[in-house]
PDB file of C-alpha atoms in Angstrom:
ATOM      1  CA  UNK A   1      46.362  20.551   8.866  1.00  0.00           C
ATOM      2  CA  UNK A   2      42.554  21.437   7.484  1.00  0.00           C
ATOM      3  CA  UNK A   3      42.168  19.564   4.557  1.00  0.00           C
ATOM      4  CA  UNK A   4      38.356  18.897   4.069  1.00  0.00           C
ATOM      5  CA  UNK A   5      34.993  20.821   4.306  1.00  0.00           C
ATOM      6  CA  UNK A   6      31.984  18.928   5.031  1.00  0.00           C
ATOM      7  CA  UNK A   7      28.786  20.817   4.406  1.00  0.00           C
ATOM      8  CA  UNK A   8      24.703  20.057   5.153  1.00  0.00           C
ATOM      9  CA  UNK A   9      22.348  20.552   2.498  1.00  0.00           C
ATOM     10  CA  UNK A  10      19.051  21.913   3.816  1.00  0.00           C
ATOM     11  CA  UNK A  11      19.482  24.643   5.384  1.00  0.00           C
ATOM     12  CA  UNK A  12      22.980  25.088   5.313  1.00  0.00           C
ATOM     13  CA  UNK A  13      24.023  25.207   1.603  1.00  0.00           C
ATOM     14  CA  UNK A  14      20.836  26.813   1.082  1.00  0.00           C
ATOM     15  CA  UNK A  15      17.134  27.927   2.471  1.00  0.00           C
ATOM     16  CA  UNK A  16      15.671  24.538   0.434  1.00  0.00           C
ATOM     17  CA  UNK A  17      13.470  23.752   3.293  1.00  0.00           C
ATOM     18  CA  UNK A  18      10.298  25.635   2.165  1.00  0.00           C
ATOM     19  CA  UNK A  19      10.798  24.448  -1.379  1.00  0.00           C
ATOM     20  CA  UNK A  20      10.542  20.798  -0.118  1.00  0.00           C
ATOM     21  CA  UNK A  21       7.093  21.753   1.631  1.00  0.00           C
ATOM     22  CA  UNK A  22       5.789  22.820  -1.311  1.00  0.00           C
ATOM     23  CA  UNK A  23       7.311  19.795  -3.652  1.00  0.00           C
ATOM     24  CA  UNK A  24       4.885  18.371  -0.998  1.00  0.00           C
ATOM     25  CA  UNK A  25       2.076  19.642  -1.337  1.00  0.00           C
ATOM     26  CA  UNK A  26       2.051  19.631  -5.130  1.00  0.00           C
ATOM     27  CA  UNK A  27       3.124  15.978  -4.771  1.00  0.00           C
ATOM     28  CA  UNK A  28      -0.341  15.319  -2.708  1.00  0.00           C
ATOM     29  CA  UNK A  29      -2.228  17.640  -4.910  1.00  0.00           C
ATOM     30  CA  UNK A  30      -1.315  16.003  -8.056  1.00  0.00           C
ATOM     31  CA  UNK A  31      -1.892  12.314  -6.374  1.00  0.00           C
ATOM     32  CA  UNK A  32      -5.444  14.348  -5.019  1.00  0.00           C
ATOM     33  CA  UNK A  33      -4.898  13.679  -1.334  1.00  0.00           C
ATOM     34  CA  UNK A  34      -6.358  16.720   0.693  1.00  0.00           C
ATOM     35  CA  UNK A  35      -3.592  17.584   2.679  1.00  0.00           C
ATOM     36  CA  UNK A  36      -1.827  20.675   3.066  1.00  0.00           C
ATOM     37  CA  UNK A  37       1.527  21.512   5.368  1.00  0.00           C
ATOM     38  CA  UNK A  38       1.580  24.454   6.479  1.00  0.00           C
ATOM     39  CA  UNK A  39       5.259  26.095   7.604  1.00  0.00           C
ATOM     40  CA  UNK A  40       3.812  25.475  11.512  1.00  0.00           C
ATOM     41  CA  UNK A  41       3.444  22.001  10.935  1.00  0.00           C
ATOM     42  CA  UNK A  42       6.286  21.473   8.699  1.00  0.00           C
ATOM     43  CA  UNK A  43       8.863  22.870  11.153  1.00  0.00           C
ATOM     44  CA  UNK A  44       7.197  19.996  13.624  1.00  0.00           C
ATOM     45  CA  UNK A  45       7.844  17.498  10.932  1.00  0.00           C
ATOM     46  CA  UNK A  46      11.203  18.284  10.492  1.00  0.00           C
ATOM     47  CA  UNK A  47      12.164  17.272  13.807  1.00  0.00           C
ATOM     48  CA  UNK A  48      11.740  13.693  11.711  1.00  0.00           C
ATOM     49  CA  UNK A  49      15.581  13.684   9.330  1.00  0.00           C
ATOM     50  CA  UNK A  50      14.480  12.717   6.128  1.00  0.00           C
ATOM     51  CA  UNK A  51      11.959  13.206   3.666  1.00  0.00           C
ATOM     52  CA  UNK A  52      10.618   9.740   3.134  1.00  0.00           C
ATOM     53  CA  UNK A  53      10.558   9.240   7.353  1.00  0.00           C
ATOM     54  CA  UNK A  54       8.900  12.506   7.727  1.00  0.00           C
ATOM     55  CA  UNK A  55       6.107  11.429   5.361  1.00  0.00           C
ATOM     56  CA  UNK A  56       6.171   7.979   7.209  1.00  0.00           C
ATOM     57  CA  UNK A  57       5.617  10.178  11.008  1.00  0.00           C
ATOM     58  CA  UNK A  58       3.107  12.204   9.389  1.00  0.00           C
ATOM     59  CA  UNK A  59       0.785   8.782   8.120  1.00  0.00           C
ATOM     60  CA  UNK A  60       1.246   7.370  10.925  1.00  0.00           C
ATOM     61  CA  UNK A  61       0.699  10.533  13.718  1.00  0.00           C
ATOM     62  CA  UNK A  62      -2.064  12.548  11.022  1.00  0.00           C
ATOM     63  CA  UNK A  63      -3.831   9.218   9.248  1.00  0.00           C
ATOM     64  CA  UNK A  64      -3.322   6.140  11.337  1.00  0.00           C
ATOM     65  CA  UNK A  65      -6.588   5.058  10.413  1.00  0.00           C
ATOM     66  CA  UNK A  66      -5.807   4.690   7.193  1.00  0.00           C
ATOM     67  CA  UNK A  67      -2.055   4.019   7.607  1.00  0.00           C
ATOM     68  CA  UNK A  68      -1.771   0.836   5.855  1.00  0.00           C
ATOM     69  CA  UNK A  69      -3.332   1.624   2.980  1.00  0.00           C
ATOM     70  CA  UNK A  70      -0.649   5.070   2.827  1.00  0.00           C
ATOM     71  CA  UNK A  71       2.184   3.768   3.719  1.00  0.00           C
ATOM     72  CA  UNK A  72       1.892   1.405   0.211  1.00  0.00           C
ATOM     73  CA  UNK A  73       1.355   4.589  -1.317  1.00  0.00           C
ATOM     74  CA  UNK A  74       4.277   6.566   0.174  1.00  0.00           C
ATOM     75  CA  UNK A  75       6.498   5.549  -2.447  1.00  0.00           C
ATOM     76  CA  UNK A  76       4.785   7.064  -5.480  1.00  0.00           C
ATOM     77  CA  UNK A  77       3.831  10.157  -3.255  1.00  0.00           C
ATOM     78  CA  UNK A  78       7.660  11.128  -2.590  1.00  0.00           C
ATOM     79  CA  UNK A  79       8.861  10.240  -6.190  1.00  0.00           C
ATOM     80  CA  UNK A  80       6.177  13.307  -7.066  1.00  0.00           C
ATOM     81  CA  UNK A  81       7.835  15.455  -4.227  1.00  0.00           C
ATOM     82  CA  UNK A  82      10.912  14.741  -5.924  1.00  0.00           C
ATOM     83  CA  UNK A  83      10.079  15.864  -9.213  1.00  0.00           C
ATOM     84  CA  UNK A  84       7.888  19.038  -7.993  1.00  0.00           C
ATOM     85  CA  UNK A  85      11.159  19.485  -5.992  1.00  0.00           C
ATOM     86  CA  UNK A  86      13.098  19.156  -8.878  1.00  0.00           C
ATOM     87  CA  UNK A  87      10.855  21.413 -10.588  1.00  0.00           C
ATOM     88  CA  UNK A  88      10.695  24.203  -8.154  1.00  0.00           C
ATOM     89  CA  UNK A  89      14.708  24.480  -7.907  1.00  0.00           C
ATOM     90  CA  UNK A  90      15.281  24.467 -11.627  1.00  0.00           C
ATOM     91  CA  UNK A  91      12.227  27.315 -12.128  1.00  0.00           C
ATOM     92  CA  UNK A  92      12.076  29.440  -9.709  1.00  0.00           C
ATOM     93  CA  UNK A  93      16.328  29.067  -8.633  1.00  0.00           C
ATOM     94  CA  UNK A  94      17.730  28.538  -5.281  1.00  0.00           C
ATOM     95  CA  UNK A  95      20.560  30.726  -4.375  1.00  0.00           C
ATOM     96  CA  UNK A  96      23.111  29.776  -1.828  1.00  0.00           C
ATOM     97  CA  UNK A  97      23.639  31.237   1.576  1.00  0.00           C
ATOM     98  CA  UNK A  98      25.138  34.185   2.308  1.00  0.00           C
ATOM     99  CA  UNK A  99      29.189  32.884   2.415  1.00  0.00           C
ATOM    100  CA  UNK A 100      29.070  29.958   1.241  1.00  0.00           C
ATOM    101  CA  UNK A 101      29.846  30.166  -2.498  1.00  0.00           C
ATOM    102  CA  UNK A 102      32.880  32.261  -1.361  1.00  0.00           C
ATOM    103  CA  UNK A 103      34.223  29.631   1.077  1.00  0.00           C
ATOM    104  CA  UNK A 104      33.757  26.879  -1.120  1.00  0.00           C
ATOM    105  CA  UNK A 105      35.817  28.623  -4.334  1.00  0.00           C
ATOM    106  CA  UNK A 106      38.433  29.420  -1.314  1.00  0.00           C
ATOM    107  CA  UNK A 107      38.380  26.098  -0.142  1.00  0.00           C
ATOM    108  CA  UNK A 108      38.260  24.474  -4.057  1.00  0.00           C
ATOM    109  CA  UNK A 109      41.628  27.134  -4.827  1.00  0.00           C
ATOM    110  CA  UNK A 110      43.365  26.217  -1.485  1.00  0.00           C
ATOM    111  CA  UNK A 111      43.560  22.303  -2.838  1.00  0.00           C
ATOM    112  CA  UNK A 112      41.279  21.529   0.148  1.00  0.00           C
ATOM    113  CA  UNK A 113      38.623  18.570  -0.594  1.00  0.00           C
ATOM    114  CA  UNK A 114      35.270  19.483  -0.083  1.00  0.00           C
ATOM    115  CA  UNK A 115      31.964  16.772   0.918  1.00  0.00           C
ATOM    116  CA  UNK A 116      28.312  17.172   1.193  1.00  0.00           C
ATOM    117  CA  UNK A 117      26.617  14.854   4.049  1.00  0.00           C
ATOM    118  CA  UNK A 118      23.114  15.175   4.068  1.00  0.00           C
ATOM    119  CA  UNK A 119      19.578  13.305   5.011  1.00  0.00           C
ATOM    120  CA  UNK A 120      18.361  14.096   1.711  1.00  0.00           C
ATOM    121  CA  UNK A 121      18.131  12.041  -1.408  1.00  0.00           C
ATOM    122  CA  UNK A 122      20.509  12.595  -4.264  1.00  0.00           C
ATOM    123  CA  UNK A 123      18.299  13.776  -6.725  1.00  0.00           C
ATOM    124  CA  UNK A 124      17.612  16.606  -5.032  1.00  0.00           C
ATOM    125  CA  UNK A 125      21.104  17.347  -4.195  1.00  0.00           C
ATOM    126  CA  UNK A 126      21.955  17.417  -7.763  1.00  0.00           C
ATOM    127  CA  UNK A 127      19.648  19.595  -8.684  1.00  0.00           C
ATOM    128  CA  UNK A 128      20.818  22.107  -6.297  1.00  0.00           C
ATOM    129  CA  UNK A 129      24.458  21.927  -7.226  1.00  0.00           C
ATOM    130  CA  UNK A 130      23.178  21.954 -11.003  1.00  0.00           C
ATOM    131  CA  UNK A 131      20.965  25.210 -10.064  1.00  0.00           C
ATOM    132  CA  UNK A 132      23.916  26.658  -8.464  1.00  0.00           C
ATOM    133  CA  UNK A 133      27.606  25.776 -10.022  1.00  0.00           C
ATOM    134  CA  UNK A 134      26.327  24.025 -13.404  1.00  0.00           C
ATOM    135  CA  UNK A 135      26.153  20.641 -14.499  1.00  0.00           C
ATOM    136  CA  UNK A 136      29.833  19.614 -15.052  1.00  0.00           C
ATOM    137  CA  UNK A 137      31.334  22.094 -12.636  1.00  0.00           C
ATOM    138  CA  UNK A 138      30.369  20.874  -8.989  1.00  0.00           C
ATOM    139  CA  UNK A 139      33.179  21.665  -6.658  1.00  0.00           C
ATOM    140  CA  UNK A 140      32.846  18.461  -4.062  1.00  0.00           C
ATOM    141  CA  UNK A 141      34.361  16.050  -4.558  1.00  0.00           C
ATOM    142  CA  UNK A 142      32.623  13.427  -2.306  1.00  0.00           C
ATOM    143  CA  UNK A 143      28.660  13.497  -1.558  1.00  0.00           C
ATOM    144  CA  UNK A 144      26.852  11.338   0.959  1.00  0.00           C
ATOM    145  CA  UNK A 145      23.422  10.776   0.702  1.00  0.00           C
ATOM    146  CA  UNK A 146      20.474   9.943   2.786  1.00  0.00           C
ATOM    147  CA  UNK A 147      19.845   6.960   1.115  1.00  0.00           C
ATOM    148  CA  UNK A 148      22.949   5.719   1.377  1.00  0.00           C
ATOM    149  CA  UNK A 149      23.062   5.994   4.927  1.00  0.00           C
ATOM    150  CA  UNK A 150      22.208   2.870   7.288  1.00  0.00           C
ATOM    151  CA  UNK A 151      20.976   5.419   9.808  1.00  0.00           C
ATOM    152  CA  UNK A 152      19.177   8.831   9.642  1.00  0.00           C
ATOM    153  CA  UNK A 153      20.792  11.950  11.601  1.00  0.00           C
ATOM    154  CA  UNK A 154      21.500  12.115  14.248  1.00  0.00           C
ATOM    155  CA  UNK A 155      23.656   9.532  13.804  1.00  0.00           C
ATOM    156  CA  UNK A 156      27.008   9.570  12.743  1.00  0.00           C
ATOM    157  CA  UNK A 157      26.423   7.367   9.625  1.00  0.00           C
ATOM    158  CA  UNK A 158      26.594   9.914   6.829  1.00  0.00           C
ATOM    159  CA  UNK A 159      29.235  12.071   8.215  1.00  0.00           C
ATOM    160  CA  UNK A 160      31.312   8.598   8.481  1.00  0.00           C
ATOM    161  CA  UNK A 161      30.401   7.923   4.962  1.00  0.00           C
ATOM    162  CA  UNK A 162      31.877  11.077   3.278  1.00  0.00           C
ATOM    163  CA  UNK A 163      34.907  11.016   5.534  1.00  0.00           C
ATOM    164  CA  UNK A 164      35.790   7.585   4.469  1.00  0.00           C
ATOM    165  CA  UNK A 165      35.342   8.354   0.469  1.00  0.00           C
ATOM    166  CA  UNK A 166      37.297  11.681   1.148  1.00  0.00           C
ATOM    167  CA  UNK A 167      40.441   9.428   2.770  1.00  0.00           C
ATOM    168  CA  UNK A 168      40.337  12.222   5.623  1.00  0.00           C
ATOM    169  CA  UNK A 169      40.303  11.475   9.282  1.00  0.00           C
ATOM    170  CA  UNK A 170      37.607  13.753  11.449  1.00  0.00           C
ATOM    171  CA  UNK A 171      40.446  16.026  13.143  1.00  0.00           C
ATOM    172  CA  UNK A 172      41.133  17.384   9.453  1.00  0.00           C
ATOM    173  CA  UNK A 173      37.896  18.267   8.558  1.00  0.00           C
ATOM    174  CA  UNK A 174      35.413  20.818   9.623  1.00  0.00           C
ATOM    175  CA  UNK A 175      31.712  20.031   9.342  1.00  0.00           C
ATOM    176  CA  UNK A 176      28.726  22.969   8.406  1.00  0.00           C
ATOM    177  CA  UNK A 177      25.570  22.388   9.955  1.00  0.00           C
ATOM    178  CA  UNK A 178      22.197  24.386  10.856  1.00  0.00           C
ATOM    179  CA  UNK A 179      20.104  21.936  13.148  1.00  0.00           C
ATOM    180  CA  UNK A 180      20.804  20.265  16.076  1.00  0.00           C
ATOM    181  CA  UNK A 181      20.099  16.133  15.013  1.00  0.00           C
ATOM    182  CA  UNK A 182      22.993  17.808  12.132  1.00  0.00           C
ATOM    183  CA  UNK A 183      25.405  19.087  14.832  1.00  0.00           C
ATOM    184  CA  UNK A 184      24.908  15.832  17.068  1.00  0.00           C
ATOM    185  CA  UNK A 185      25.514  13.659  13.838  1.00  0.00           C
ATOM    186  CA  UNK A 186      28.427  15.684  13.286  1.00  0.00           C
ATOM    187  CA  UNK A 187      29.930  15.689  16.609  1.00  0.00           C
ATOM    188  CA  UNK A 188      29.584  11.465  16.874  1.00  0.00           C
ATOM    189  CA  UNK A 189      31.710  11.374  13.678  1.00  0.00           C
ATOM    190  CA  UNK A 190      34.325  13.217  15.941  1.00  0.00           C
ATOM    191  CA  UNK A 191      33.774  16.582  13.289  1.00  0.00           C
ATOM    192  CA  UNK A 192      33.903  19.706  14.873  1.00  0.00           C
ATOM    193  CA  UNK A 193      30.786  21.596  13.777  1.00  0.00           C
ATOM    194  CA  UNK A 194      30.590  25.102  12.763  1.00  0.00           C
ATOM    195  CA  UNK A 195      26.453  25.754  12.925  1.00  0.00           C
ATOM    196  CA  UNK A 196      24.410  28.465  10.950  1.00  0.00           C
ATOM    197  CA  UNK A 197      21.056  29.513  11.811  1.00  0.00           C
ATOM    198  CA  UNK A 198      18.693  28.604   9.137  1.00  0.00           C
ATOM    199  CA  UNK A 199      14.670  29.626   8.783  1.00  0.00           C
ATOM    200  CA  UNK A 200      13.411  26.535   9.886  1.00  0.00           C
ATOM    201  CA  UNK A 201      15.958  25.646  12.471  1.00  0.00           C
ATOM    202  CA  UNK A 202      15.285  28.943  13.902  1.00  0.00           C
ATOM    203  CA  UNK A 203      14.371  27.662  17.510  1.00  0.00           C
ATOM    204  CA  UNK A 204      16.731  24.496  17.435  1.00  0.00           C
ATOM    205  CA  UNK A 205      19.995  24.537  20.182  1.00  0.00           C
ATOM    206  CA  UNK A 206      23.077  25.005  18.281  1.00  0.00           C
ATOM    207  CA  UNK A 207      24.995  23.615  21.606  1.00  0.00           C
ATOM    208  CA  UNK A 208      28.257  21.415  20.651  1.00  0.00           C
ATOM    209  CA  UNK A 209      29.304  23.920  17.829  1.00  0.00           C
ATOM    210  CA  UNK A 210      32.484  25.706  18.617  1.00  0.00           C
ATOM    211  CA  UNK A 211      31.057  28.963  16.860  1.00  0.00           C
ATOM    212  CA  UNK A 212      27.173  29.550  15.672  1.00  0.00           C
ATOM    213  CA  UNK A 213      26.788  32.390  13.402  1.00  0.00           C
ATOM    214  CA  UNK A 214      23.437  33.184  10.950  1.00  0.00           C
ATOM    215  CA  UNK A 215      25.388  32.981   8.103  1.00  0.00           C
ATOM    216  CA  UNK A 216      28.696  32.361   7.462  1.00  0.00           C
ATOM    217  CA  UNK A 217      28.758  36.081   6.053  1.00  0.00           C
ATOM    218  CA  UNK A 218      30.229  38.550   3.011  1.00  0.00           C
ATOM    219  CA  UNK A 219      32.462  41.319   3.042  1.00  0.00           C
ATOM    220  CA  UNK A 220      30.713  44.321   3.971  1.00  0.00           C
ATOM    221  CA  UNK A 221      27.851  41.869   4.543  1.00  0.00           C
ATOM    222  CA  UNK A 222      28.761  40.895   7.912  1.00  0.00           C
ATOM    223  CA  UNK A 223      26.962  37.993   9.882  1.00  0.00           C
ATOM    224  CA  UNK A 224      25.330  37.898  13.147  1.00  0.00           C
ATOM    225  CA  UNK A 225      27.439  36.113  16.203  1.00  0.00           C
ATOM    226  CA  UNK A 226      25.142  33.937  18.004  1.00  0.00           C
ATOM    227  CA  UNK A 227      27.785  32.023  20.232  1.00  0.00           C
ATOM    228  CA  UNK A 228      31.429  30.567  20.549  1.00  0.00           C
ATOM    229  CA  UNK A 229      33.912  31.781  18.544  1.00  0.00           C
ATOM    230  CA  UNK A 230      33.845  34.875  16.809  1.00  0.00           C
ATOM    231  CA  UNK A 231      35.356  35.865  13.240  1.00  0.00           C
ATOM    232  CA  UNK A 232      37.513  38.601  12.067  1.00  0.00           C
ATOM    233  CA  UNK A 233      34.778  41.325  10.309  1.00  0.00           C
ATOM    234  CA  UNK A 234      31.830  38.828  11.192  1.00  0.00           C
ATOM    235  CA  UNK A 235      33.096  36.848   8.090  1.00  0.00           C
ATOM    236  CA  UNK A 236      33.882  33.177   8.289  1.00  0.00           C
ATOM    237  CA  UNK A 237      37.187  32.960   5.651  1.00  0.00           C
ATOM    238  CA  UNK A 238      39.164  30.199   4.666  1.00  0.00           C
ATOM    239  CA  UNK A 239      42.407  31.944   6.764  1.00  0.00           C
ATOM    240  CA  UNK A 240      40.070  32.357   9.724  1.00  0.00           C
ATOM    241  CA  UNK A 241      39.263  28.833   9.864  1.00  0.00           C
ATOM    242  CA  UNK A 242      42.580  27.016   9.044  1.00  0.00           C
ATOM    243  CA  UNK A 243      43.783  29.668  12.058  1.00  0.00           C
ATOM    244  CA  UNK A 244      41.289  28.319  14.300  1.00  0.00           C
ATOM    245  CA  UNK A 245      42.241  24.775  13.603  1.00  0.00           C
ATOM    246  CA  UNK A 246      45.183  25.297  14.001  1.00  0.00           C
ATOM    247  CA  UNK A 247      45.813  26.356  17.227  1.00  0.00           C
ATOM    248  CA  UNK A 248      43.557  23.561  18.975  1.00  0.00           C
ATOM    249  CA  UNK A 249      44.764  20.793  17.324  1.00  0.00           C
TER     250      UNK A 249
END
């Protein structure tokens, strides 16, 4: 029996990526460091799961001659990402993907439990679910963190984590994802993935997802198949997916 959904933040639940660029850059304008990332070099820095890493990579890689002196400063420089991030979602609003407001109130009426496992930090997945379902209203039931995470994607940690607060072994579950570090993670927790293609993740391999679609789609707002299996009216439903599961397990 299906009885939990596990979704990704960035990406999956929503386009966020861009907005954390710019939490960025406002972070380094208001600390007055002259750099700027541009989408080109952000998409390189996102091979690097998490935001605190990537900022580590990019001292280290951008300003090694001054990495020392950085690195001390790193700390102060992503609490001020945080709040511009914070900012940015709460002003300008993030809507969800295409499909995935739908699935979750299916999943939330079915009784099924639903998780979040992501690389980012918690603040910022608050904010999201604040932006998006209101305050006292979030429909998961179990979120696992970056932070709380030994190890960064794509290792299994955080998919581990929310399966062991849900109480739900890996065969019951099906995890979202839209890069490839998520679907590997995903996979070494022993979660089948089900991959969207997100802006950012655009040139990533979705390979070890039984089905990759660009969204998970609306009625008469069908989705695009990309590979594996493919849904009844190019909409990923509730029905559809406890079908699929099961007749393989």
């Amino acid at each position: 029996m299906l009885r939990a959904l596990i979704f990704d933040v960035d990406g999956t639940l929503a386009e966020t990526e861009d907005l954390h660029r710019q939490a960025f850059n406002r972070a380094f304008s208001d600390l007055d460091l002259p750099w700027r990332w541009d989408p080109a070099l952000y998409a390189d820095l996102l091979t690097v799961m998490g935001g605190k890493e990537r900022l580590t990579h990019y001292i280290d890689t951008h300003h090694p001659g001054e990495a020392a002196s950085l690195h001390a400063r790193a700390p102060e420089i992503h609490a001020r990402k945080t709040i511009a991030y914070g900012g940015l979602v709460t002003g300008d609003g993030l809507p969800l993907r295409p499909g995935i407001a739908r699935l979750v109130g299916e999943a939330r009426n079915a009784g099924l439990r639903l998780a979040i496992a992501t690389t980012t930090s918690r603040p910022n997945v608050d904010r999201l679910l604040a932006a998006n379902f209101g305050l006292d209203d979030t429909p998961f039931d179990v979120i696992a963190a970056g932070d709380e995470a030994a190890r960064k994607k794509p290792a299994p940690d955080v998919f581990q984590l929310a399966l062991d607060r849900l109480g739900v072994p890996a065969v019951q579950a099906v995890a979202f994802e839209d890069s490839a570090p998520g679907i590997a993670s995903a996979r070494a927790a022993g979660l089948p993935v089900l991959a969207t293609r997100s802006r950012y993740t655009d040139s990533h391999s979705l390979d070890g997802a039984f089905s990759a679609v660009s969204d998970l789609g609306e009625p008469g707002r069908p989705h695009r198949h990309i590979a594996g299996l493919e849904w009844p009216d190019d909409v990923v439903t509730l029905g559809a997916l406890q079908d699929w599961h099961a007749g393989v397990r």
